[in-house]
Coordinates of C-alpha atoms and ligand atoms in Angstrom, one line a residue:
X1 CA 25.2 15.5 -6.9
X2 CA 23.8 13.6 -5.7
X3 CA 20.3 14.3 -7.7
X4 CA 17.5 11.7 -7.4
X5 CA 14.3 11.1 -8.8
X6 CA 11.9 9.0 -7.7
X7 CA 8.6 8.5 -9.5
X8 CA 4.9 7.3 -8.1
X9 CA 2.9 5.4 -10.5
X10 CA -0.9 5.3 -8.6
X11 CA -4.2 4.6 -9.4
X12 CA -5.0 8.1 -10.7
X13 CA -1.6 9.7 -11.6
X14 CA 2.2 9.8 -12.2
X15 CA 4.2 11.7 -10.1
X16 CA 7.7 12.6 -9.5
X17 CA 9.5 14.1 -6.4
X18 CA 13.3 15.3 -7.1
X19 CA 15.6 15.2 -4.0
X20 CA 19.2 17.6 -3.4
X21 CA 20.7 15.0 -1.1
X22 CA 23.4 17.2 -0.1
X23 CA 21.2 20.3 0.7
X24 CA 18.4 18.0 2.3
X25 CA 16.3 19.5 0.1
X26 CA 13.0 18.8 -1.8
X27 CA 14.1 20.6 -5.5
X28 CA 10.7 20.2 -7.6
X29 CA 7.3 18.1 -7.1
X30 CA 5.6 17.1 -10.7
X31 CA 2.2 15.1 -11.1
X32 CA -0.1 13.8 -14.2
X33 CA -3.4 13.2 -13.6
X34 CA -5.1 10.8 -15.6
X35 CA -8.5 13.1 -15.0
X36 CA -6.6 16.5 -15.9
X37 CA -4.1 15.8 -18.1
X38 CA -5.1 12.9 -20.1
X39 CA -8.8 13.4 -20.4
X40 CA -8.9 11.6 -23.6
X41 CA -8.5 8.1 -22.0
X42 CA -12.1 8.3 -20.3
X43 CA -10.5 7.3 -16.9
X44 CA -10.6 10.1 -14.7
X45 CA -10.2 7.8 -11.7
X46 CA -7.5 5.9 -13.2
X47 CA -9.3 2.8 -14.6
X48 CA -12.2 1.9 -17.2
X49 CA -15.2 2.7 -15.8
X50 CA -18.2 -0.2 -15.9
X51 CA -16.2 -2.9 -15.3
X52 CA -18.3 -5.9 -14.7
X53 CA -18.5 -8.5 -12.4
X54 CA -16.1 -7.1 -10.2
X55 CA -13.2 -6.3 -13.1
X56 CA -11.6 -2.8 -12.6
X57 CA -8.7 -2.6 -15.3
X58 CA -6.8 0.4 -17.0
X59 CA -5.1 0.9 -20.0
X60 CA -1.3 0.6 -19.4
X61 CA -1.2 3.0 -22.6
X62 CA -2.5 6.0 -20.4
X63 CA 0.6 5.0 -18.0
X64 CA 3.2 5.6 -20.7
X65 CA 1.6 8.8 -22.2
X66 CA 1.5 10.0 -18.7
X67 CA 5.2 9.3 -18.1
X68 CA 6.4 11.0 -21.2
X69 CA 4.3 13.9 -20.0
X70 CA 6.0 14.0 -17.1
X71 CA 9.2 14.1 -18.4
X72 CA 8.7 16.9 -20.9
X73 CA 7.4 19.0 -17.5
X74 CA 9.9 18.2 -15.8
X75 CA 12.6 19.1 -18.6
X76 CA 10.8 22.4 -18.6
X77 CA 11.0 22.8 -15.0
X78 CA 14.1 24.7 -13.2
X79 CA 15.5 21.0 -12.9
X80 CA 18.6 20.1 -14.5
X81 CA 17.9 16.4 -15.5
X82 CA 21.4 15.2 -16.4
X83 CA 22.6 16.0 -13.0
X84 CA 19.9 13.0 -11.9
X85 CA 22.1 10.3 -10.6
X86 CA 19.9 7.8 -10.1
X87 CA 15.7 7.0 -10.0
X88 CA 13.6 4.9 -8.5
X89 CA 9.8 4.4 -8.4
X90 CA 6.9 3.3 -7.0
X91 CA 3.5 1.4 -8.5
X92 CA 0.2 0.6 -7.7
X93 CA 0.2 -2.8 -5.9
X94 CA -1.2 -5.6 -7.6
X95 CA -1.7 -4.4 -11.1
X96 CA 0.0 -6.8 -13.7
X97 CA 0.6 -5.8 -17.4
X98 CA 1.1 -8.9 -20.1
X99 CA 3.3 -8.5 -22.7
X100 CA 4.4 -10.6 -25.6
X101 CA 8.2 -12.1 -26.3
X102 CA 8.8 -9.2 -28.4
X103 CA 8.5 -6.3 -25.8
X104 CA 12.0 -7.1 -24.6
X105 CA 14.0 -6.4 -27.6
X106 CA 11.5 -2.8 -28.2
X107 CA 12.2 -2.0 -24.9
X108 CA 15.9 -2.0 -25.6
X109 CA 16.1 0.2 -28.6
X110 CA 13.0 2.1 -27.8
X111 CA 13.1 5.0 -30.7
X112 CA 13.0 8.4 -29.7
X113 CA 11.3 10.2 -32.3
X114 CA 8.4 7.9 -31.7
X115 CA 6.4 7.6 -28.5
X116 CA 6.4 4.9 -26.0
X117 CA 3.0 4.2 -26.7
X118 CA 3.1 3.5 -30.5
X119 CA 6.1 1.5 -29.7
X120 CA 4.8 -0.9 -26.4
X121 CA 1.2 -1.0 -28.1
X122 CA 1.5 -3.6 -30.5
X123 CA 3.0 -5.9 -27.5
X124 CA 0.5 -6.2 -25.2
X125 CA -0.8 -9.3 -25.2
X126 CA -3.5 -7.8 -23.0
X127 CA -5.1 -4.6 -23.8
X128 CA -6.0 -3.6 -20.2
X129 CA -4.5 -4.1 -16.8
X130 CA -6.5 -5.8 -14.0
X131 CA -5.1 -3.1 -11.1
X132 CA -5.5 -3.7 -7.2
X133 CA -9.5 -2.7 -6.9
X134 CA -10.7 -6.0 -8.9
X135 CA -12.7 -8.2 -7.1
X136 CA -13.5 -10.5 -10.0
X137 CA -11.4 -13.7 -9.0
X138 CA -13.1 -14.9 -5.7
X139 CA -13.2 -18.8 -7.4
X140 CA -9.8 -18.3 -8.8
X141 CA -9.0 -18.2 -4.9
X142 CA -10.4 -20.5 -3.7
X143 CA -8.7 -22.9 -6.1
X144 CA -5.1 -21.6 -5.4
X145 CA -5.8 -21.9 -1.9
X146 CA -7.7 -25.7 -2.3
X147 CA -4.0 -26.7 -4.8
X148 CA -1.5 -25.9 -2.1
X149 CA -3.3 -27.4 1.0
X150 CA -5.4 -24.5 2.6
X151 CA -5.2 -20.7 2.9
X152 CA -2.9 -20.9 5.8
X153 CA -0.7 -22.8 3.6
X154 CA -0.5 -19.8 0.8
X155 CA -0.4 -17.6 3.9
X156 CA 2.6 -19.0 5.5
X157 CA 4.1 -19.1 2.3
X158 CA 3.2 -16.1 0.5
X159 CA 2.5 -13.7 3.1
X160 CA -1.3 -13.2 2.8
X161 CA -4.2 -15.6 2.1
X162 CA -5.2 -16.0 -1.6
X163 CA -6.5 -12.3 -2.5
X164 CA -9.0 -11.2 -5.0
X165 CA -6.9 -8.5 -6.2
X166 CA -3.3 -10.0 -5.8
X167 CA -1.5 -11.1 -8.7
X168 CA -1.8 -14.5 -8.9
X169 CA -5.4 -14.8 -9.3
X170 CA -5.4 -12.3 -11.6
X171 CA -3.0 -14.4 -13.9
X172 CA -5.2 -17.3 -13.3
X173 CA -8.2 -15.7 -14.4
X174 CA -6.7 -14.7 -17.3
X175 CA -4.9 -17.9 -18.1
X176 CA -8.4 -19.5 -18.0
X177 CA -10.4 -17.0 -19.9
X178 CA -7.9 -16.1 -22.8
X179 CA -5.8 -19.2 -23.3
X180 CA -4.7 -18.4 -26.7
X181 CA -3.5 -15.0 -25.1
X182 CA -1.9 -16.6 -22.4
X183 CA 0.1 -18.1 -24.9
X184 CA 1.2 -15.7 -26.9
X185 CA 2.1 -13.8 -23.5
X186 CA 5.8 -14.0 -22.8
X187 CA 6.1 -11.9 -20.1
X188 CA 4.1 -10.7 -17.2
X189 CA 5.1 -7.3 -15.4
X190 CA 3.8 -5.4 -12.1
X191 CA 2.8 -1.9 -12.5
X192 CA 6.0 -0.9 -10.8
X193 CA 8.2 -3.4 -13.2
X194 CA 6.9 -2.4 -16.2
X195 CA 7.5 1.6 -15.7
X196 CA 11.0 0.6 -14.3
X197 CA 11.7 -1.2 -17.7
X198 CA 10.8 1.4 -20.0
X199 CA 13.1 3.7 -17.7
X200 CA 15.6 1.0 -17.5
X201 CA 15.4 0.1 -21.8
X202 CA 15.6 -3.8 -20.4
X203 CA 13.0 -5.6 -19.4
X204 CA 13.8 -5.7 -14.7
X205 CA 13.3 -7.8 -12.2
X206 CA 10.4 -7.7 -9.7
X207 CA 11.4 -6.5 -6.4
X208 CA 10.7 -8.2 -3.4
X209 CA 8.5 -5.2 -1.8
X210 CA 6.4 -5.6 -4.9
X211 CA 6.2 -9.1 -6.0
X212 CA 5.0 -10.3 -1.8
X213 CA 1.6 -8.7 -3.0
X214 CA 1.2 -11.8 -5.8
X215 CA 0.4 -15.0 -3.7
X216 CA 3.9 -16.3 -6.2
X217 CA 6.9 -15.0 -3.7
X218 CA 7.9 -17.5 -1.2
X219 CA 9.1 -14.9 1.5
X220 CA 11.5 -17.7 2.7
X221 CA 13.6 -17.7 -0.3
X222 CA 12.7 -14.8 -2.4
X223 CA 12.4 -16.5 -5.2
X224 CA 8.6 -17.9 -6.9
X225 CA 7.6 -20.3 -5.1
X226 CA 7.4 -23.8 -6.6
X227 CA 3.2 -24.8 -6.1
X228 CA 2.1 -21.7 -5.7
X229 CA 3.3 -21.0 -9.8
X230 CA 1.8 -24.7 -10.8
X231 CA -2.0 -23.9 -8.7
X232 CA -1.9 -20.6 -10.6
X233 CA -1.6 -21.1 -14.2
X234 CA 0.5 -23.4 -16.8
X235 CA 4.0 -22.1 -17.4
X236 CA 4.0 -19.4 -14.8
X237 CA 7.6 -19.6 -13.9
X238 CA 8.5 -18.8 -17.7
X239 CA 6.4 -15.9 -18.1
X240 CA 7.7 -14.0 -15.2
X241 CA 10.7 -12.1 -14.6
X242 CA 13.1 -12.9 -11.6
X243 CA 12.4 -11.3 -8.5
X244 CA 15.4 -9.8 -7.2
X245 CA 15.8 -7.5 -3.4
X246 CA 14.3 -4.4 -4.0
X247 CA 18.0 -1.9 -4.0
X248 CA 19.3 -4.1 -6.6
X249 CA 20.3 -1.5 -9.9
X250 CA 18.6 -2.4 -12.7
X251 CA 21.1 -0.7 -15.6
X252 CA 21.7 2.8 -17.0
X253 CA 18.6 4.8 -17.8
X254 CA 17.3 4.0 -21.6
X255 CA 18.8 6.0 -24.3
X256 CA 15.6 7.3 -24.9
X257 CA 15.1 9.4 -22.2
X258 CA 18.9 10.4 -22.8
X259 CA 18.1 11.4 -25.9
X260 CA 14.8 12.7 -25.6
X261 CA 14.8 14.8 -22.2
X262 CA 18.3 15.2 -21.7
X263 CA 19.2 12.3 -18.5
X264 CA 22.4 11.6 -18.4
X265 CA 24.0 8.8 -19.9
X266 CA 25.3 7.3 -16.7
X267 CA 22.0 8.2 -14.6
X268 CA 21.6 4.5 -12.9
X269 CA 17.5 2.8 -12.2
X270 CA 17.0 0.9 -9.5
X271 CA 14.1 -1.2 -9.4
X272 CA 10.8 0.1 -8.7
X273 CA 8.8 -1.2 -5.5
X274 CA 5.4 -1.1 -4.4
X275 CA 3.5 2.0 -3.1
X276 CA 3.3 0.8 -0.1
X277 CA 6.7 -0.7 0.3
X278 CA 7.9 3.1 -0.8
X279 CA 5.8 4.5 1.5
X280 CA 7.6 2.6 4.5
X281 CA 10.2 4.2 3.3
X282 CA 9.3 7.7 2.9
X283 CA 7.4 7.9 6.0
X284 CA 10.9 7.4 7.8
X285 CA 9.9 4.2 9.1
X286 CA 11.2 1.3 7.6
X287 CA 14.0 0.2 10.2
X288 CA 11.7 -1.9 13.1
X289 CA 10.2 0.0 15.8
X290 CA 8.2 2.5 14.0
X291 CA 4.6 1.7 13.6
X292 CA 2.9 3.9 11.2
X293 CA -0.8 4.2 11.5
X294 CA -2.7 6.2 8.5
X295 CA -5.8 7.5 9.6
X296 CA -8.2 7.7 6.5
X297 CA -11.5 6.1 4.8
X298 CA -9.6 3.2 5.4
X299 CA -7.6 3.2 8.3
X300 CA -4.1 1.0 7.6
X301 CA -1.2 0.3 9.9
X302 CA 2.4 -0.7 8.8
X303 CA 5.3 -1.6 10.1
X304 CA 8.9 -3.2 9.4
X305 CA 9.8 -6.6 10.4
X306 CA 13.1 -8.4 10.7
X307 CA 11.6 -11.8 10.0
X308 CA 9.3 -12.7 7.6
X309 CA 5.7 -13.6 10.3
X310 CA 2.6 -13.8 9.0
X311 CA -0.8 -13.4 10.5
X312 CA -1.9 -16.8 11.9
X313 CA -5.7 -15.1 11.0
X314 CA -5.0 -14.2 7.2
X315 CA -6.3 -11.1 8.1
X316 CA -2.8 -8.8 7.1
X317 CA -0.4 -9.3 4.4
X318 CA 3.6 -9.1 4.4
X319 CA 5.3 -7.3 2.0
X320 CA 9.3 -6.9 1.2
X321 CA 10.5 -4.0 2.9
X322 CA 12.5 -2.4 0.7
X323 CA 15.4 -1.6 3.0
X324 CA 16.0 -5.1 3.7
X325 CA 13.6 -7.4 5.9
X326 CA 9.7 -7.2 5.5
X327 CA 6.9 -5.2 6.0
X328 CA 3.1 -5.4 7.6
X329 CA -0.1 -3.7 6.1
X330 CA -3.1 -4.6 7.8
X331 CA -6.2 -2.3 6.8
X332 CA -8.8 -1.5 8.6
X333 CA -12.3 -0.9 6.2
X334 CA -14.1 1.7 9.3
X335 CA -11.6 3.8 9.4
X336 CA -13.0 7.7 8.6
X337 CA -16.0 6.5 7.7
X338 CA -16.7 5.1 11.1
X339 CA -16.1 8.1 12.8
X340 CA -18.0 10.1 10.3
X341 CA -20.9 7.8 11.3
X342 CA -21.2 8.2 15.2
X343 CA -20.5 11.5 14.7
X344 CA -23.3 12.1 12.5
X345 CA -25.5 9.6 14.5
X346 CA -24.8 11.1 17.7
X347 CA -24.7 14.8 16.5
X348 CA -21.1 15.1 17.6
X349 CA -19.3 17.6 15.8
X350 CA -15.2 17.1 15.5
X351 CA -14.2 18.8 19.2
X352 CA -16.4 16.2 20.9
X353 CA -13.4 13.6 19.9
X354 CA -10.7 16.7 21.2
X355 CA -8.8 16.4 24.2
X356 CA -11.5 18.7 26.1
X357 CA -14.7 16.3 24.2
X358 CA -12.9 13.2 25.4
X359 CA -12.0 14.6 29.0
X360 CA -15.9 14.1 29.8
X361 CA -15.5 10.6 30.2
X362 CA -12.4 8.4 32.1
X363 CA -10.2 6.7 30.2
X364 CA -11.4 2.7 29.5
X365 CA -14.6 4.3 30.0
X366 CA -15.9 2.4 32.9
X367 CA -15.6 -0.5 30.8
X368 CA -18.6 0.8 28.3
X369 CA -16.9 -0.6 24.9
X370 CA -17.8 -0.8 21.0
X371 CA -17.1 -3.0 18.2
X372 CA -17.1 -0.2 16.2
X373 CA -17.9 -2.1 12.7
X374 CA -20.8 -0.4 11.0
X375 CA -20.0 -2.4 7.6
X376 CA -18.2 -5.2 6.8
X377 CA -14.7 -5.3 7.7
X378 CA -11.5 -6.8 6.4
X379 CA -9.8 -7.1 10.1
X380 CA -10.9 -9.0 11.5
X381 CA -13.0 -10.2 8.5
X382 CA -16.8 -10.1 10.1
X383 CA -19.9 -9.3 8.3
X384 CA -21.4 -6.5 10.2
X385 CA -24.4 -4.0 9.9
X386 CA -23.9 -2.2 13.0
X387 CA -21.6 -1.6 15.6
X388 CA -21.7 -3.9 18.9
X389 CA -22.4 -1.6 22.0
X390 CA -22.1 -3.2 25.4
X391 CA -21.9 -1.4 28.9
X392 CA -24.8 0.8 28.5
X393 CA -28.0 0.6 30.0
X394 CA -30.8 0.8 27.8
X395 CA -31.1 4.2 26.1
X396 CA -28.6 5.7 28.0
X397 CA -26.0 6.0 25.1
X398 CA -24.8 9.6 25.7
X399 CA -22.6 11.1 22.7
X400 CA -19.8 12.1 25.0
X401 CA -18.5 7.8 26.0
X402 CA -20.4 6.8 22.5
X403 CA -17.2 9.2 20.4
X404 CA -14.6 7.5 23.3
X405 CA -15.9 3.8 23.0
X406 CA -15.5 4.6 19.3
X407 CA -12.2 5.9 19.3
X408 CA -10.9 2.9 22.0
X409 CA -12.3 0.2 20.2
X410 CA -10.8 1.3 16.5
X411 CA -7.5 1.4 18.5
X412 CA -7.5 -1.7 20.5
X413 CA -8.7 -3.4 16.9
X414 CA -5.5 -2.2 16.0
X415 CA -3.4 -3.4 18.5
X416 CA -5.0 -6.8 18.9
X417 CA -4.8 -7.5 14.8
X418 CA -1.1 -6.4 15.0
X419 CA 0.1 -8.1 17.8
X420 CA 1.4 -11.2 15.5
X421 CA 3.8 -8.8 13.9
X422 CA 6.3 -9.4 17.1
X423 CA 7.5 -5.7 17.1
X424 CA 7.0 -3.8 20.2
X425 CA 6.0 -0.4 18.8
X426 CA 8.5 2.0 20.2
X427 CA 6.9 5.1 18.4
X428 CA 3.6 5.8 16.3
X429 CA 3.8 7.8 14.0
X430 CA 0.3 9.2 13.0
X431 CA -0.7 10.3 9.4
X432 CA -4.2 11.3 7.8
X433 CA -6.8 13.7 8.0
X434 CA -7.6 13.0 11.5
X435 CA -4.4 12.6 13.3
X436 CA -4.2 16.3 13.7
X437 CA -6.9 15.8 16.2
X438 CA -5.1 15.7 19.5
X439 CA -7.9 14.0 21.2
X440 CA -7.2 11.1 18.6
X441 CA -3.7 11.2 19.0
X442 CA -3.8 10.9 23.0
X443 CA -6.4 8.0 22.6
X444 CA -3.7 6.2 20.3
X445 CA -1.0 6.7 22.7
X446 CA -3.4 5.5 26.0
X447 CA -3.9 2.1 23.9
X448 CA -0.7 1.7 22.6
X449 CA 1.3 2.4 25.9
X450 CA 3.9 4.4 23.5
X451 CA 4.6 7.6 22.0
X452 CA 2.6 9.2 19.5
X453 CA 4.4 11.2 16.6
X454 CA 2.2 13.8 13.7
X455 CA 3.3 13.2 10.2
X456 CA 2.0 15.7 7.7
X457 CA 2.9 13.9 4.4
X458 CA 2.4 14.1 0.6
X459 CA 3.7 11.9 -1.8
X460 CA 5.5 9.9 0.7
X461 CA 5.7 7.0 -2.4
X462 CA 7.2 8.7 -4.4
X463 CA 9.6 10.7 -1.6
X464 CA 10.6 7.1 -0.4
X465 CA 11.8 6.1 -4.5
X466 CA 13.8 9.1 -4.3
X467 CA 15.1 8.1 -1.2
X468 CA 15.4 4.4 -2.5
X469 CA 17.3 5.8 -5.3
X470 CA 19.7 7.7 -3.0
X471 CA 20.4 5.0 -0.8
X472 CA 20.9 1.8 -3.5
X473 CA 22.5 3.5 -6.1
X474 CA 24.7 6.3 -4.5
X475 CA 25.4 4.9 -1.1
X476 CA 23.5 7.8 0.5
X477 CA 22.7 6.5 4.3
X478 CA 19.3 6.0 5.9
X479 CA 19.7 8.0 8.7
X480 CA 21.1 11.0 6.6
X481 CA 17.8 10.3 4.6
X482 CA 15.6 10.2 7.4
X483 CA 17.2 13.2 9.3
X484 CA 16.2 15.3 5.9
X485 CA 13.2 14.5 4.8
X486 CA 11.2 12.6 7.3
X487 CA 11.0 14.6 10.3
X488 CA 7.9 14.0 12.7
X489 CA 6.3 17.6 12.9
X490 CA 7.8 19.7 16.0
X491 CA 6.0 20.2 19.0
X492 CA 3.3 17.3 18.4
X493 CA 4.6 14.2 19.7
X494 CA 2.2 12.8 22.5
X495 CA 3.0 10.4 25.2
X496 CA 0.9 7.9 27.5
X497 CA -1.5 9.8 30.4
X498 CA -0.3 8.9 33.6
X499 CA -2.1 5.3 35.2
X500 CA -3.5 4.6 32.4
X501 CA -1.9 0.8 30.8
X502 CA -3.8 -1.5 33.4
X503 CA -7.1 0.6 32.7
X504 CA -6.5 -0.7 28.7
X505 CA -5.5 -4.1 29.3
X506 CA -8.2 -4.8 31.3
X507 CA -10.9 -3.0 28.4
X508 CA -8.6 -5.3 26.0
X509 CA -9.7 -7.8 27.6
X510 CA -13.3 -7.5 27.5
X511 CA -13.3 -6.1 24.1
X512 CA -12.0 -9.2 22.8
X513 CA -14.7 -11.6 24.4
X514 CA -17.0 -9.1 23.2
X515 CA -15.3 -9.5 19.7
X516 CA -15.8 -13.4 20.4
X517 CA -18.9 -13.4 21.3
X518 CA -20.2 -11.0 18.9
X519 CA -18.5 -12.7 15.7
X520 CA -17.7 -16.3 16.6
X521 CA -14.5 -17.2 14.6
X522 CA -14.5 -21.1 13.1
X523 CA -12.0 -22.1 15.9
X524 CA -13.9 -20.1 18.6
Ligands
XUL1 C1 -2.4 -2.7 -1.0 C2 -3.3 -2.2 -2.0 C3 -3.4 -0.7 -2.3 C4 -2.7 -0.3 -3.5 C5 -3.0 1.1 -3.8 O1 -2.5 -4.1 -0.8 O2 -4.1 -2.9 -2.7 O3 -2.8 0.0 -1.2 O4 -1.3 -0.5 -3.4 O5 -2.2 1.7 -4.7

């Protein structure tokens, strides 16, 4: 002891990671996929296909069967699951399950010679759950945003600007199409709460990580905020559970998993958090300094804050870090597919973006610069067909300064849209496919002026649950946590060249009036 578990409820699976805290050790990795193990349910990516009008929902069913599943492989496995002390998990962000008055009492004498699913089925007050890739509530919005006094107004509040697939649109939506629903619905969950209270055999609290992805928390107080429950539907504050900080224990694990897959009476839950929020955590970087920067279709950067800022542009989101504080994502839509493009475009192949490809041209690159948008992006939010080239003389774009303007201008996007986060970056770490490209790496540490650090992970939302479920419920430390499982890989840390900061902040410069000039903003 002490054992943990920590489970990763995603978009297409349920996993689990279980951690020897003393040994430092990873003891056994489990995942259900919804394609491979529950082919049944038709959703091989994890929700219904044809979904119209922008509506991507799943089947909260195919959740439950898939954590029952998990727990009979994992009672199989060489684990001893009543020496588990504690679990934690992770969900989806965004996703919202609605449930009738009922569902609390099941959920406390859940039977186990019956399934979870015959037992939760008859309280859903929805059948399916809208989950985070719903686009359908673009007038919902707008109207949230119009009730309180503006988007900046939800944003200062809530974190991020109304979002289509946040939470509280959702609700609304679904408010305003099935009223009589609505009314029957006693209580709505996040994917992440609901999982924690069938583990839990009590229907939890939302954790803060989590419940800062509705447009409901006020980050202020941590609690639902007032307006923002009235602009969102009737008797909102009712229907939803508390929100509570993110290590709070939730109870003693239900006697149904006791019973059924042999946990151990005094195994403790904490509540479950978002994936992201987890992932902070099981990337090693959830105390402030660390910036993590995930290179993949979509490139995203987070980072933990002390205080609770918000972007002034609406164009990130804040979050509840769950190890105290808050959190940043901001996501960047041209990430890999970007690259992919010029490189294609250009007949570049991957070495051209290498240390030795991007050693053909200076760094800044003689001031030759990209807005390196070749579809619309989220940050900053422009509508763009094409990327912006400026410097070049006409049809003189060689491949070798076309792959560094690329690589420049997706960084110094980054570190202009992150600049209202307040935290000087100390260290990168660098994750995804493409940070193993030392070329890429150096580029990030030019830009940034800091160190850059390779992290190879997998699963690191459901390592940080286990490693939520070590610290809150059995007082292992961070550091001790860190030290084990979330080591940078040896040998690849890169720092700054040498002469190069005032060569970037004087491209920063000129990228951004390029940025202005290209893609007026309303103020501009
Ligand atoms: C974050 C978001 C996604 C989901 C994916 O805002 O929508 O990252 O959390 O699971």
């Amino acid at each position: 002891m002490p054992t943990v578990l920590g489970i990763d409820s995603s978009t297409q699976s349920v996993s689990a990671v279980v951690l020897d805290t003393v040994a430092g050790t990873i003891l056994h990795e489990e995942s259900i996929s919804f394609a491979d193990d529950l082919p049944d349910y038709g959703q091989p990516s994890g929700f219904i296909p044809g979904g119209e009008n922008g509506e991507v929902h799943s089947d909260p069913l195919m959740w439950l069967d898939a954590l029952e599943l998990l727990f009979e492989r994992l009672a199989a496995s060489e684990v001893d699951l009543s020496q588990i002390a504690s679990i934690a998990g992770s969900g989806q962000q965004h996703g919202s399950v609605y449930l009738d008055e009922g569902f609390a009492d099941t959920v406390q004498g859940l039977d186990p010679g019956r399934t979870l699913k015959s037992q939760i089925l008859s309280h859903l007050t929805r059948q399916t759950a809208p989950i985070w890739m719903d686009t359908s509530t673009g007038p919902e919005c707008a109207e949230i945003a119009k009730a309180v006094g503006g988007n900046a107004e939800v944003c200062s509040r809530s974190g991020s600007i109304a979002i289509e697939r946040f939470t509280g649109p959702q609700i609304r939506r679904f408010a305003r199409m099935s009223y009589d629903s609505w009314e029957l619905t006693g209580v709505i969950h996040l994917v992440s709460s609901f999982m924690a209270s069938i583990l839990a055999g009590q229907s939890v609290a939302i954790d803060h990580g989590d419940g800062a992805g509705m447009n409901l928390l006020n980050l202020a107080s941590g609690d639902w905020d007032h307006d923002l429950l009235e602009a969102t539907a009737p008797d909102l504050r009712g229907k939803l559970p508390p929100a509570q900080p993110s290590a709070t224990v939730a109870g003693k694990v239900s006697a149904f998993f006791v019973e059924k897959y042999g946990l151990n009476t005094e195994c403790e839950v904490v509540l479950f958090s978002g994936d992201n929020p987890c992932s902070l955590v099981g990337m090693g970087a959830s105390r402030p300094g660390k910036v993590v920067i995930s290179l993949g279709t979509s490139d995203t950067l987070f980072a933990a804050m002390p205080e609770p800022r918000t972007d002034p542009n609406g164009f990130g989101h804040v979050f509840g870090n769950p190890m105290g504080g808050f959190m940043s994502l901001i996501c960047f839509l041209n990430g890999s597919l970007a690259r992919e493009r010029v490189k294609e475009d250009f007949g570049l192949d991957w070495s051209d973006f290498d240390r030795e490809g991007l050693a053909r041209t200076p760094a800044g690159n003689e001031g030759r610069l990209m807005l390196p948008f070749f579809g619309a992006e989220i940050t900053p939010r422009v509508e763009s067909r094409d990327a912006v080239y400026q410097g070049w003389r006409e049809g003189q774009r060689d491949p070798a300064s076309v792959a560094r303007a690329l690589l420049e201008g997706q960084f110094l996007n980054m570190k202009v849209h992150s600049r209202w986060l307040g935290v000087a970056p100390e260290t990168i770490y660098l994750t995804g496919g493409a940070s193993q490209n030392d070329g890429i790496a150096q580029t990030v540490a030019n830009v940034f002026g800091v160190p850059v650090s390779r992290l190879r992970v997998a699963g690191s939302a459901a390592l940080g649950a286990a490693m939520r479920a070590a610290h809150a419920a059995c007082g292992v430390t961070l550091e001790s946590l860190e030290e084990a499982f979330c080591q940078p890989e040896k040998g690849s840390t890169v720092t700054p060249e040498e002469g190069v900061g005032e060569i970037y902040t004087g491209l920063e410069q000129k990228w951004v009036s390029a940025l202005h000039e290209a893609f007026p903003l309303p103020n501009d």
